[in-house]
Coordinates of C-alpha atoms and ligand atoms in Angstrom, one line a residue:
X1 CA 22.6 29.8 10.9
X2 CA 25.4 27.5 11.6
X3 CA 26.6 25.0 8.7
X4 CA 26.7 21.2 9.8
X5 CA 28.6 18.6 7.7
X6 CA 27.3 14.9 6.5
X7 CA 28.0 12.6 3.9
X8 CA 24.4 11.8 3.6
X9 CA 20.9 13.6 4.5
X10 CA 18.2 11.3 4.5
X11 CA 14.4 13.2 4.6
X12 CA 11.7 10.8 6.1
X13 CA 12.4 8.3 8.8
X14 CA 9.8 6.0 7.4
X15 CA 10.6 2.3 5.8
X16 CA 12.7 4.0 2.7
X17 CA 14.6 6.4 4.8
X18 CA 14.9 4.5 7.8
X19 CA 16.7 2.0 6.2
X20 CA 19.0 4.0 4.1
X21 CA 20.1 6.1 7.2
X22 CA 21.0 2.9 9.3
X23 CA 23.0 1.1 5.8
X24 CA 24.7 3.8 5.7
X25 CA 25.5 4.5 9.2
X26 CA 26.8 0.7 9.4
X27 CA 29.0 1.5 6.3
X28 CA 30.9 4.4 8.7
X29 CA 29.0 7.4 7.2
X30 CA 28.2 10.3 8.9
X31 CA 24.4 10.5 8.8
X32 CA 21.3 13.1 9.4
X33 CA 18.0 11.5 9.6
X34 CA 15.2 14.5 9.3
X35 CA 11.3 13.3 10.0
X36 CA 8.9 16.0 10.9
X37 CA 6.1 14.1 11.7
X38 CA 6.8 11.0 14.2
X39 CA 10.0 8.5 13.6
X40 CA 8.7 5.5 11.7
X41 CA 6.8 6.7 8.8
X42 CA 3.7 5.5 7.8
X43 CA 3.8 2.0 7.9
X44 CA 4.1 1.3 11.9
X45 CA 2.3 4.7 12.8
X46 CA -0.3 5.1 10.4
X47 CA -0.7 2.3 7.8
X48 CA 0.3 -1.4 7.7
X49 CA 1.0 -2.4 11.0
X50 CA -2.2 -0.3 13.0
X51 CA -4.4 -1.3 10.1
X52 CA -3.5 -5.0 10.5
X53 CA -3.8 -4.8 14.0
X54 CA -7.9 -3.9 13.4
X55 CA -8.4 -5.8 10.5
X56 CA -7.1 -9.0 12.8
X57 CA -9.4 -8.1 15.3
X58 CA -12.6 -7.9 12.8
X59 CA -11.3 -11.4 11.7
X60 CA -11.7 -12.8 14.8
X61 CA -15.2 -12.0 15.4
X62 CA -15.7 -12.9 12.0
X63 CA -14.3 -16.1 12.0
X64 CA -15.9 -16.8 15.4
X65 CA -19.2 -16.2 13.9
X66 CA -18.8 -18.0 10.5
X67 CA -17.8 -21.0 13.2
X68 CA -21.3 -20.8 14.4
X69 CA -22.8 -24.8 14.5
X70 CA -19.6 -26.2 14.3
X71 CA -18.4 -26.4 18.1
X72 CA -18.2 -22.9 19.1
X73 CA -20.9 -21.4 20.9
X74 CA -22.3 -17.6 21.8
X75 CA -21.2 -14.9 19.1
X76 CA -18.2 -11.9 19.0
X77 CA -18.7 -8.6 18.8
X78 CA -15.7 -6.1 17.9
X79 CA -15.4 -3.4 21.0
X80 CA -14.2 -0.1 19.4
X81 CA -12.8 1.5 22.3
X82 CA -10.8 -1.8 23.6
X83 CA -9.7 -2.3 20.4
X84 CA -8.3 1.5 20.0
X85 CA -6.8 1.1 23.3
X86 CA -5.1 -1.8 22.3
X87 CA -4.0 -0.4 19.0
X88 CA -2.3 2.3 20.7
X89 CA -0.2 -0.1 22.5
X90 CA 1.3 -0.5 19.0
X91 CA 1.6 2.9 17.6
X92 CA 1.6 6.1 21.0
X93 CA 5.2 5.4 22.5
X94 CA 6.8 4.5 18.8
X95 CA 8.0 7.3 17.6
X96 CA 10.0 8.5 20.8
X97 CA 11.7 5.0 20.9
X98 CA 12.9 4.8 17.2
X99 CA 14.2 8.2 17.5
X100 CA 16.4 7.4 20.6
X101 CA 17.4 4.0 18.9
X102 CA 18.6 6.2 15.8
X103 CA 19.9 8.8 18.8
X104 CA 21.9 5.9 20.3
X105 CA 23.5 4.3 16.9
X106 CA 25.2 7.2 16.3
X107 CA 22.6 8.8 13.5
X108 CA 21.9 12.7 14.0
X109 CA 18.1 13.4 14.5
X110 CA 16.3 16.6 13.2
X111 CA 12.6 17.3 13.9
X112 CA 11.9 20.2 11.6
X113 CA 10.7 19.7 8.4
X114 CA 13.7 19.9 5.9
X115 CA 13.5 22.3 2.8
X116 CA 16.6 21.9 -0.3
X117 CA 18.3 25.5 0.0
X118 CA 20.6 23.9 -2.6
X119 CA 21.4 21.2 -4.7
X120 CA 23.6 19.9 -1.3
X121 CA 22.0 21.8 1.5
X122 CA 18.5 21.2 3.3
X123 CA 17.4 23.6 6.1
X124 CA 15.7 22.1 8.9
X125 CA 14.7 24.4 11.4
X126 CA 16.9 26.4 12.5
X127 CA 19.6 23.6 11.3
X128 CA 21.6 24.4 8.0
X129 CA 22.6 20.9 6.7
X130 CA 25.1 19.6 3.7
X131 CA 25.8 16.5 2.6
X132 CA 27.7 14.7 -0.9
X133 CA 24.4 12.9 -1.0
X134 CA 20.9 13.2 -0.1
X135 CA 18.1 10.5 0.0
X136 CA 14.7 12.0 0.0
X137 CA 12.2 9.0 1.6
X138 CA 9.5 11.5 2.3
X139 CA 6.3 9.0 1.4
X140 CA 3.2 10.0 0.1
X141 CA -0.1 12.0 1.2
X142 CA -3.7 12.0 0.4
X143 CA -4.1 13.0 -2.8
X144 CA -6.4 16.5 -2.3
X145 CA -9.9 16.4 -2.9
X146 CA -10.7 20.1 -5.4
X147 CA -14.0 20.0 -4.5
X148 CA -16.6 22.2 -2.4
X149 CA -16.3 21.1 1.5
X150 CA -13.3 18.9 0.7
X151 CA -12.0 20.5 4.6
X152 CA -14.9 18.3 6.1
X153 CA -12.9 15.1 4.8
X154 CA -11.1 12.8 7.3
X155 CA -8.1 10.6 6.1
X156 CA -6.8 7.1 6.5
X157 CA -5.0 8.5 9.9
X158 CA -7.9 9.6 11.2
X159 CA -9.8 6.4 10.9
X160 CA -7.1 4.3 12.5
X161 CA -7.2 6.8 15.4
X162 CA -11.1 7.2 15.9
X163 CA -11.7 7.0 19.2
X164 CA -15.3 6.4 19.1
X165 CA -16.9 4.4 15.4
X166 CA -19.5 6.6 14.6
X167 CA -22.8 5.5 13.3
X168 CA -22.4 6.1 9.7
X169 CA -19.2 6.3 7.8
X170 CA -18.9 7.0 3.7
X171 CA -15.4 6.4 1.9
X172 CA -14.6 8.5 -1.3
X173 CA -12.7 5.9 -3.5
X174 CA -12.7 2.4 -4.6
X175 CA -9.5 1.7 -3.8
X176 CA -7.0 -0.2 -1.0
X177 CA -7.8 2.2 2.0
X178 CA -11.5 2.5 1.2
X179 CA -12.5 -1.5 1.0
X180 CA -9.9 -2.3 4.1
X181 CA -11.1 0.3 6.2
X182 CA -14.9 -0.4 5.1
X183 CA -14.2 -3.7 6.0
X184 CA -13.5 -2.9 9.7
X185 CA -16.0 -0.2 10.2
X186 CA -18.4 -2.8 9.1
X187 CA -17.5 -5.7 11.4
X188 CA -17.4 -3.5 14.2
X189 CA -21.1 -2.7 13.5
X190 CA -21.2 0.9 11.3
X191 CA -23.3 1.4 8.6
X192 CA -21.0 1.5 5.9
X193 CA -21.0 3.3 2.7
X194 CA -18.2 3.1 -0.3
X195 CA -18.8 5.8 -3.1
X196 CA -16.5 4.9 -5.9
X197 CA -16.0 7.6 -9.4
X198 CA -15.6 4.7 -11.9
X199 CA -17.3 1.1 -12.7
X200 CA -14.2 -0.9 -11.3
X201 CA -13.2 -0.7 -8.2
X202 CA -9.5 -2.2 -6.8
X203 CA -8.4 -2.3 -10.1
X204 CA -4.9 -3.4 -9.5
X205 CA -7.1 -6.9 -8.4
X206 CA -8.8 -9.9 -11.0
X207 CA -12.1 -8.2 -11.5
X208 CA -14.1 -11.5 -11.0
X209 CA -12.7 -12.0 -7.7
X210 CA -13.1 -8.2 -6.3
X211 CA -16.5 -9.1 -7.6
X212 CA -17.1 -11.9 -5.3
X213 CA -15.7 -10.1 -2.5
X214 CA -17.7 -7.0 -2.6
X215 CA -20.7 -9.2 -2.7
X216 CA -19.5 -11.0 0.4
X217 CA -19.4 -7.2 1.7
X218 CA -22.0 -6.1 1.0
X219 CA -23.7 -8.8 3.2
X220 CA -21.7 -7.5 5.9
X221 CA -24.3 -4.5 5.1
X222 CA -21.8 -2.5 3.0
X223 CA -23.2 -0.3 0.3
X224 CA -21.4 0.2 -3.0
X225 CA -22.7 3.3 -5.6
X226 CA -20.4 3.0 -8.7
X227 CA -19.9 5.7 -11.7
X228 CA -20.3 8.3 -8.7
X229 CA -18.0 11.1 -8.5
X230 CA -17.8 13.0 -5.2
X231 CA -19.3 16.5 -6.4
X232 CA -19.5 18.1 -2.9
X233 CA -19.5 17.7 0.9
X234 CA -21.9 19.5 3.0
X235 CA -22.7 20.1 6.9
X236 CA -26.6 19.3 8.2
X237 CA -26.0 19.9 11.6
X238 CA -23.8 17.3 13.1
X239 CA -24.1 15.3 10.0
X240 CA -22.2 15.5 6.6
X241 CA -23.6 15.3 2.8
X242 CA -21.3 13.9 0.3
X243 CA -23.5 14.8 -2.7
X244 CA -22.2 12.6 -5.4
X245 CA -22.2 12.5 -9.4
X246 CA -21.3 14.0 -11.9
X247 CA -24.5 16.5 -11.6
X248 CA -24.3 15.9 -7.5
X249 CA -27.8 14.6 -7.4
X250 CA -27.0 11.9 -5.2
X251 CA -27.1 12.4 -1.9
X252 CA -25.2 10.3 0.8
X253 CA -25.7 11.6 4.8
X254 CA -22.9 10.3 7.0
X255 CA -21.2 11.3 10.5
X256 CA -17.9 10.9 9.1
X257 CA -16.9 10.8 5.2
X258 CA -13.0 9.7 4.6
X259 CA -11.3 10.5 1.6
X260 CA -9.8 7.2 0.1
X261 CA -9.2 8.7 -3.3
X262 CA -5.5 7.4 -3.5
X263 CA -1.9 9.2 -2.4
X264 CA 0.4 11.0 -4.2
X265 CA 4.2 11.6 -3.5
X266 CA 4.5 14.3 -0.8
X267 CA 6.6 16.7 -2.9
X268 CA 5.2 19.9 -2.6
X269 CA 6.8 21.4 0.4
X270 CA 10.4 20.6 0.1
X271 CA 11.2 23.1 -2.7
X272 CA 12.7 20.9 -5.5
X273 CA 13.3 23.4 -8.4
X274 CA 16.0 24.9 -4.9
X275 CA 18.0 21.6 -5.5
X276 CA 17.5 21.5 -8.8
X277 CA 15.5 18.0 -8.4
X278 CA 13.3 16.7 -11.8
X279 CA 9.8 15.4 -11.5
X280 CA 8.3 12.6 -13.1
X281 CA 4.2 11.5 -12.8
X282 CA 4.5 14.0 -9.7
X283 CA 7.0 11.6 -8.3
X284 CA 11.0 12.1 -8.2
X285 CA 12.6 11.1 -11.5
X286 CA 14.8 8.7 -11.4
X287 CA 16.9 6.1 -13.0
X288 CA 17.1 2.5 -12.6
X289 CA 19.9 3.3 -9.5
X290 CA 17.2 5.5 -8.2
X291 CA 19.3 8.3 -8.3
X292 CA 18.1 12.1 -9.1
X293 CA 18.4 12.4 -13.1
X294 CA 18.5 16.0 -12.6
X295 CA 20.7 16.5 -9.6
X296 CA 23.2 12.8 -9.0
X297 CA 23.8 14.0 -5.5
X298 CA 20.4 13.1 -4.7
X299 CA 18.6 9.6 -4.5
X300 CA 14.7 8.7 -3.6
X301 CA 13.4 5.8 -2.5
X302 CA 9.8 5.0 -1.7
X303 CA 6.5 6.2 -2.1
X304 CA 8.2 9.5 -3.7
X305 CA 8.8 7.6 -6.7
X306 CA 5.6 7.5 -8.6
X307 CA 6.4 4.8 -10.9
X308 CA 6.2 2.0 -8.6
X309 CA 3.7 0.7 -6.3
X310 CA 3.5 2.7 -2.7
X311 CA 4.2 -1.2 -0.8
X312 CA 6.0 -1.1 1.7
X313 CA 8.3 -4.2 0.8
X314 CA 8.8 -2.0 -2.5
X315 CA 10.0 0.9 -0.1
X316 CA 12.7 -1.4 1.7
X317 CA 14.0 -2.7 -1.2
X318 CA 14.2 0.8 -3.3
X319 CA 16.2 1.3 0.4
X320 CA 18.5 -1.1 0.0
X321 CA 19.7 0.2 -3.6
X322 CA 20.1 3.5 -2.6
X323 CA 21.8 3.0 0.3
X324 CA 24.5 0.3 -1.6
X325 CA 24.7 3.3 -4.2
X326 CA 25.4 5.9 -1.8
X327 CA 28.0 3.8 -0.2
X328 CA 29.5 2.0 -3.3
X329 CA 29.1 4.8 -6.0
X330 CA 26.2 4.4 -8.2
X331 CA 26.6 0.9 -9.9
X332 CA 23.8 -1.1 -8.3
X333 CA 20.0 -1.3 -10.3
X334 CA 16.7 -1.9 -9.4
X335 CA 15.4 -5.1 -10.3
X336 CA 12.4 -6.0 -11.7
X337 CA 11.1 -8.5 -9.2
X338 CA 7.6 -9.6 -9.2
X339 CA 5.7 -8.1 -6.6
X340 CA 2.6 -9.4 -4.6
X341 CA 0.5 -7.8 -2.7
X342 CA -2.3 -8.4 -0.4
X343 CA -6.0 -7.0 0.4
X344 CA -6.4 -7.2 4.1
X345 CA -10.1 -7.8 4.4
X346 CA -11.5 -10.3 6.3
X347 CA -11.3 -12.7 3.7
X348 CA -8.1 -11.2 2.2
X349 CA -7.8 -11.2 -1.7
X350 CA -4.2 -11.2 -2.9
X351 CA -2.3 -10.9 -6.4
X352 CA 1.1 -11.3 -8.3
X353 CA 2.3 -10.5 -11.6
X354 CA -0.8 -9.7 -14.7
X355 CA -4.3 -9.2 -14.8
X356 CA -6.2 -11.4 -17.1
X357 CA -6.7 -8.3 -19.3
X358 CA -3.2 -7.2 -19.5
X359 CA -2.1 -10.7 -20.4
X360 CA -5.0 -10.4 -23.6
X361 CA -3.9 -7.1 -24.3
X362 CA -0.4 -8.0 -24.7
X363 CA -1.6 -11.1 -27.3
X364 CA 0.0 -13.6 -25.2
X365 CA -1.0 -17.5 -25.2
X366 CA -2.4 -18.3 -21.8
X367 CA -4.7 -21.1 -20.2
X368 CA -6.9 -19.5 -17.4
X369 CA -7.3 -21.7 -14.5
X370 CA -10.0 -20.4 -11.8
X371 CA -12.7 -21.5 -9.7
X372 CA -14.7 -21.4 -6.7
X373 CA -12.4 -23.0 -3.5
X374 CA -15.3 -22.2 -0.7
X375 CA -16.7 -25.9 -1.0
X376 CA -12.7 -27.1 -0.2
X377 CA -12.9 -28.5 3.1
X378 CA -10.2 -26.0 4.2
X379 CA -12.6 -23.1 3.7
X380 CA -15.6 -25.7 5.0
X381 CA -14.2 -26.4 8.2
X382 CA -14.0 -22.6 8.7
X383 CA -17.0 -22.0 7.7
X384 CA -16.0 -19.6 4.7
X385 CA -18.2 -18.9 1.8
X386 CA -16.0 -16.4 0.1
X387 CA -12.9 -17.9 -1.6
X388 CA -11.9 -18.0 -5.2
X389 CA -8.5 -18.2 -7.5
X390 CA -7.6 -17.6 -10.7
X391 CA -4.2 -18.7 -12.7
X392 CA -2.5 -17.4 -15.5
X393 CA -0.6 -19.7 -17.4
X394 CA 1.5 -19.2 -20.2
X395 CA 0.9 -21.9 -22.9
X396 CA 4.2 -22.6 -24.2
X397 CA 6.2 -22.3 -20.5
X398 CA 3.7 -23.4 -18.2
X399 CA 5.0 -20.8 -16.0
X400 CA 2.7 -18.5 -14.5
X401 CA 1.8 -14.8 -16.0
X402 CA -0.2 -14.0 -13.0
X403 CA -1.9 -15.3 -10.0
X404 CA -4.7 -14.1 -8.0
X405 CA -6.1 -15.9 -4.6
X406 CA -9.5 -14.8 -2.5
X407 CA -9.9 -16.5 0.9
X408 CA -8.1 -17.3 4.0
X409 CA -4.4 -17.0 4.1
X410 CA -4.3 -15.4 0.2
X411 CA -1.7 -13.1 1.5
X412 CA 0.5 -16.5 2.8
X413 CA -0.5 -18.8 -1.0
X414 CA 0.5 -15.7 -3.2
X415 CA 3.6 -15.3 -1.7
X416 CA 4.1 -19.1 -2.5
X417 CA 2.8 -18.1 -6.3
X418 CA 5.5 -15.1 -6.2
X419 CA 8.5 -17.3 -5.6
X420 CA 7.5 -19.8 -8.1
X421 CA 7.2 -16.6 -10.9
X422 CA 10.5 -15.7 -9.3
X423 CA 12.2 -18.7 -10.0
X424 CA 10.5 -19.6 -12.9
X425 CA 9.0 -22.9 -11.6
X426 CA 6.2 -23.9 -14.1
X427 CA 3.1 -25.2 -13.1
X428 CA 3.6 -28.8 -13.1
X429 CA 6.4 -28.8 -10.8
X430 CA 4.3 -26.5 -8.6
X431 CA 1.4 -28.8 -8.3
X432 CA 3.5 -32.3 -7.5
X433 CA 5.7 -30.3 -4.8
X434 CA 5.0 -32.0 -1.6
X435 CA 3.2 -29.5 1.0
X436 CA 2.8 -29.8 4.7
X437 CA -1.2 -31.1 4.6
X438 CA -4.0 -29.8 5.8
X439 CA -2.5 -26.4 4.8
X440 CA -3.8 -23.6 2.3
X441 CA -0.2 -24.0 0.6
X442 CA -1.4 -27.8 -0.2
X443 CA -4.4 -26.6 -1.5
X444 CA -2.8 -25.3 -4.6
X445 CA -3.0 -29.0 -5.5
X446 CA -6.5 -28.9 -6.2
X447 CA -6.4 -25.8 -8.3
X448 CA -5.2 -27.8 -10.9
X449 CA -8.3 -30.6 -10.3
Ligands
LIG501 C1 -3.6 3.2 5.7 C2 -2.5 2.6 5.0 C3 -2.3 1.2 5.0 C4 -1.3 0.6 4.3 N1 -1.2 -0.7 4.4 C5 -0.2 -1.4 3.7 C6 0.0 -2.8 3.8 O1 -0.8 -3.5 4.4 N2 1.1 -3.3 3.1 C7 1.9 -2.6 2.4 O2 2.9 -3.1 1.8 N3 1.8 -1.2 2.3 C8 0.8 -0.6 3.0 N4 0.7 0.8 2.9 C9 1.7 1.5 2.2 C10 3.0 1.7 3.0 O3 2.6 2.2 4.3 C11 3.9 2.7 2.3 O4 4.1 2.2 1.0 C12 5.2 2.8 3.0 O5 5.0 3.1 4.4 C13 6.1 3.9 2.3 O6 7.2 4.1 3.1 P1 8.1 5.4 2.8 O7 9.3 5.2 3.6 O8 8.3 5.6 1.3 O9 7.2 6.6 3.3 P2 6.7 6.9 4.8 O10 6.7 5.8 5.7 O11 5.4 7.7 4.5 O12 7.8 7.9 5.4 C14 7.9 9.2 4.9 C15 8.3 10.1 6.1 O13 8.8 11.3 5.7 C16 8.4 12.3 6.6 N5 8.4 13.6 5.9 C17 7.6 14.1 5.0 N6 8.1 15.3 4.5 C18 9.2 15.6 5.2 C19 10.1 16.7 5.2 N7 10.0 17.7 4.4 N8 11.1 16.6 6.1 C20 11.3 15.5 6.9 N9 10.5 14.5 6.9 C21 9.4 14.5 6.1 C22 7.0 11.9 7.0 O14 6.6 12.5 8.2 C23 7.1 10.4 7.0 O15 7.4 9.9 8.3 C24 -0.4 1.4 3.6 C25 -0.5 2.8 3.6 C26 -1.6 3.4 4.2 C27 -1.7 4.9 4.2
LIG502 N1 -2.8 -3.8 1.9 C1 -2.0 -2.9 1.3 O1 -0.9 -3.3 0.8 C2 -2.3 -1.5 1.3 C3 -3.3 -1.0 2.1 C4 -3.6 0.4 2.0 C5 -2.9 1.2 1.2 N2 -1.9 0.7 0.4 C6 -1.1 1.5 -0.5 O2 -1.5 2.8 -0.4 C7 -1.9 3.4 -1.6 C8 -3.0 4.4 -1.4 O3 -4.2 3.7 -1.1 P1 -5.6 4.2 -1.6 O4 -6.7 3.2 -1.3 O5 -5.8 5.6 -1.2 O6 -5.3 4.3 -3.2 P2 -5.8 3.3 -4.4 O7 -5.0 3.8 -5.6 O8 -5.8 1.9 -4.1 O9 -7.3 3.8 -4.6 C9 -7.6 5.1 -4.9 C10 -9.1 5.1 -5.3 O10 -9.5 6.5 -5.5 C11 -10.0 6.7 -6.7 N3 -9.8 8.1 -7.1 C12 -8.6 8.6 -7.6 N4 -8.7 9.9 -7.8 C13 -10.0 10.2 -7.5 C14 -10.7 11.5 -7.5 N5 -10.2 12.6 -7.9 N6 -12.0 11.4 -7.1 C15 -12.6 10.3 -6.7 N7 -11.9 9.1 -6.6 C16 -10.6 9.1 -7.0 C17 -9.4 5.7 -7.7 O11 -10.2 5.4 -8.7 C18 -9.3 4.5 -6.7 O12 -10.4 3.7 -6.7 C19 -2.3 2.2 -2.5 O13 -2.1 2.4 -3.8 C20 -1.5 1.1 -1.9 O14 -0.3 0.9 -2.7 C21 -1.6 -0.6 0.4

């Protein structure tokens, strides 16, 4: 096998690797980009951007619907099949085209899983590879499943490429996948099922507010069992049993059951202990330059590392470190920037910085501000019923600890809420600011009412 020279390998083309492999490319190094499953990653092929596609499309209908009596007349429906089709638009011809744009700049593609064979080598294929520095970007995968009939499971790819919605769909988990995807399933007219191990489900989320919003679901006709863990998956003909509990007396029939029990870094096959490549939490260990603490030829960035959250704006800016480490020696740190995120159901529930309950825990002084916002004239005019907030504010700063938004546009207001934390702009500022009007980002305003 013939020996090929790089100053950087970079495993996984998705929003970590990607990045780092075009950064450093710019900078004049020579660069192999390895991906053994479709150029892109997860994000554009099999997670944020076909998910928001669908999710866009239930909330559409729904908001159609919810304008019944106010204008609008007839009612939406949510086509599976069109809306597949058009999904694909996003997602079939992808991969070919980022590979030929990495092709084209200059950056040397391999298709072949890569394996360490050292602490500087990866084998891909047939391809023997070295490099002074090696960026593993290789994501996460569905955390396994130990459990009798676990091979009947589908996964979060599956659903977003379901050609047909079947009748009946179960989700193992309480978490991100399993309320988004139940979401969809449910506006586009399945019966919907989420079976969840523990009492809390979306627990990175303010409990009263994932409260509110699995109520609002479960008028959409979605079914919640708590304090049920999955205990075994059967076959009745062309059915499936997820028998759930601990004792796996409860019984839940479905034509498709997905597991949604969370990821995990996707390690396994890459043969760290070869290139001499530390674990921490199942994740890479690393330290604040995200660099290897076992091997400093190697960096990670992304879902591999287990310590931070699998976001995809966490992913891109891990990227950016690595790749101004790689290029400038290893000077540059991680910061510890707040970091919202969003729940795309149809209405979205979003969050940045503490819970309530971490904030007690951790014995600080804080004013809670919440409430209900459906009887604003924002959510009125839409005809929304589900929309909620909750505030953290620390007493002697008046800057916030943590805020938490349910309703339209929560994924647009807590981005607002996230550069305030940022830039440390306490709450009295943030109220008097002068918004564009009618807006969801003036509605702030009457959170403090
Ligand atoms: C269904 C779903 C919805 C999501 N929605 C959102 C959202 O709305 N917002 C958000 O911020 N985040 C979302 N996420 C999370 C987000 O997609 C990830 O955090 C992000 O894509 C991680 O990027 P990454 O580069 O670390 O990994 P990935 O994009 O997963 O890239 C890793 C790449 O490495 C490749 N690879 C693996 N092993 C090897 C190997 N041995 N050799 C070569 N290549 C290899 C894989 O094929 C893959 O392409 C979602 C995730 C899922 C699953
Ligand atoms: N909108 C978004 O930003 C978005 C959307 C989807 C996914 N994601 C990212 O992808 C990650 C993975 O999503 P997810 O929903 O799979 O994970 P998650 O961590 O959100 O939820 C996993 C759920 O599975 C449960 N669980 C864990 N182990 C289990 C077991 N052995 N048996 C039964 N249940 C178990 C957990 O209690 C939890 O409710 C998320 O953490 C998130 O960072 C983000």
């Amino acid at each position: 096998m013939k020996t090929r020279k790089f100053d950087v390998i970079v495993l996984g083309s998705g929003v970590a690797g990607g990045h780092v492999a075009t950064r450093c490319h710019k900078a004049g190094l020579s660069v192999a980009l390895v991906e053994s499953h479709g150029f892109g990653g997860t994000c554009p092929l099999h997670g944020c951007e076909p998910k928001k596609v669908m999710a866009d499309a239930a909330e559409t209908v729904e908001r159609f619907n919810n304008a019944s009596g106010s204008g609008p007349v007839g009612s939406a429906k949510l086509d599976w099949v069109e809306l597949m089709r058009f999904k694909r638009t996003f997602t079939d011809d992808l991969p070919d085209k980022i590979q030929k744009h990495y092709e084209k700049l200059g950056i040397h593609t391999f298709t072949a899983a890569g394996i360490f064979a050292g602490p500087n080598t990866i084998v891909s294929g047939n391809s023997r590879l070295e490099a002074s520095h090696i960026c593993i970007a290789t994501g996460s995968t569905p955390r396994e499943l130990h459990i009798p009939g676990s091979s009947l499971l589908s996964s979060s790819n599956d659903f977003l490429a379901m050609p047909t919605l079947p009748e009946r769909i179960a989700f193992i988990g309480g978490g991100f996948i399993a309320f988004e995807m139940a979401h969809i399933a449910a506006a586009a007219g399945a019966h919907v099922t989420i079976v969840h191990r523990s009492q809390r489900f979306l627990k990175k989320f303010d409990a009263d507010l994932v409260k509110r919003l699995a109520e609002h679901l479960e008028k959409m006709g979605v079914k919640f069992y708590q304090n049920c863990p999955p205990h075994s998956i059967e076959k009745d003909g062309s059915a499936l049993v997820l028998k759930a509990g601990e004792d796996g007396s409860q019984s839940f029939a479905a034509d498709a059951i997905f597991n949604a029990a969370g990821r995990i870094p996707n390690l396994a096959d890459l043969d760290l202990p070869t290139g001499n490549i530390d674990t921490h939490k199942g994740g890479v260990a690393v330290n604040a330059c995200m660099q290897s603490l076992s091997n400093p030829s190697v960096f990670a960035a992304g879902d591999v590392i287990a310590e931070t959250m699998p976001l995809t704006p966490v992913a891109s800016v891990e990227a950016e470190v690595v790749a101004k480490n790689i290029i400038e020696g290893p000077i540059h740190e991680i910061s510890k920037d707040v970091t919202p995120f969003a729940l795309f159901t149809y209405p979205p529930l979003a969050g940045v910085g503490m819970l309530e309950e971490e904030a007690h825990e951790q014995g600080l002084g804080f004013d809670v501000i919440h409430g209900d916002s459906a009887g604003w004239s924002e959510y009125q005019r839409i005809g929304q019923q589900c929309a909620g907030f909750k505030l953290l504010v620390d007493k002697e700063t008046r800057q916030l600890l943590g805020a938490h938004v349910l309703g339209d546009a929560a994924e647009e207001t807590i981005n607002l809420f996230a550069l305030a934390m940022r830039k440390k702009v306490d709450v009295d500022e943030l109220r008097s600011m002068l918004w564009a009007y009618p807006s969801f980002g003036y509605a702030i305003k009457y959170m403090f009412r």
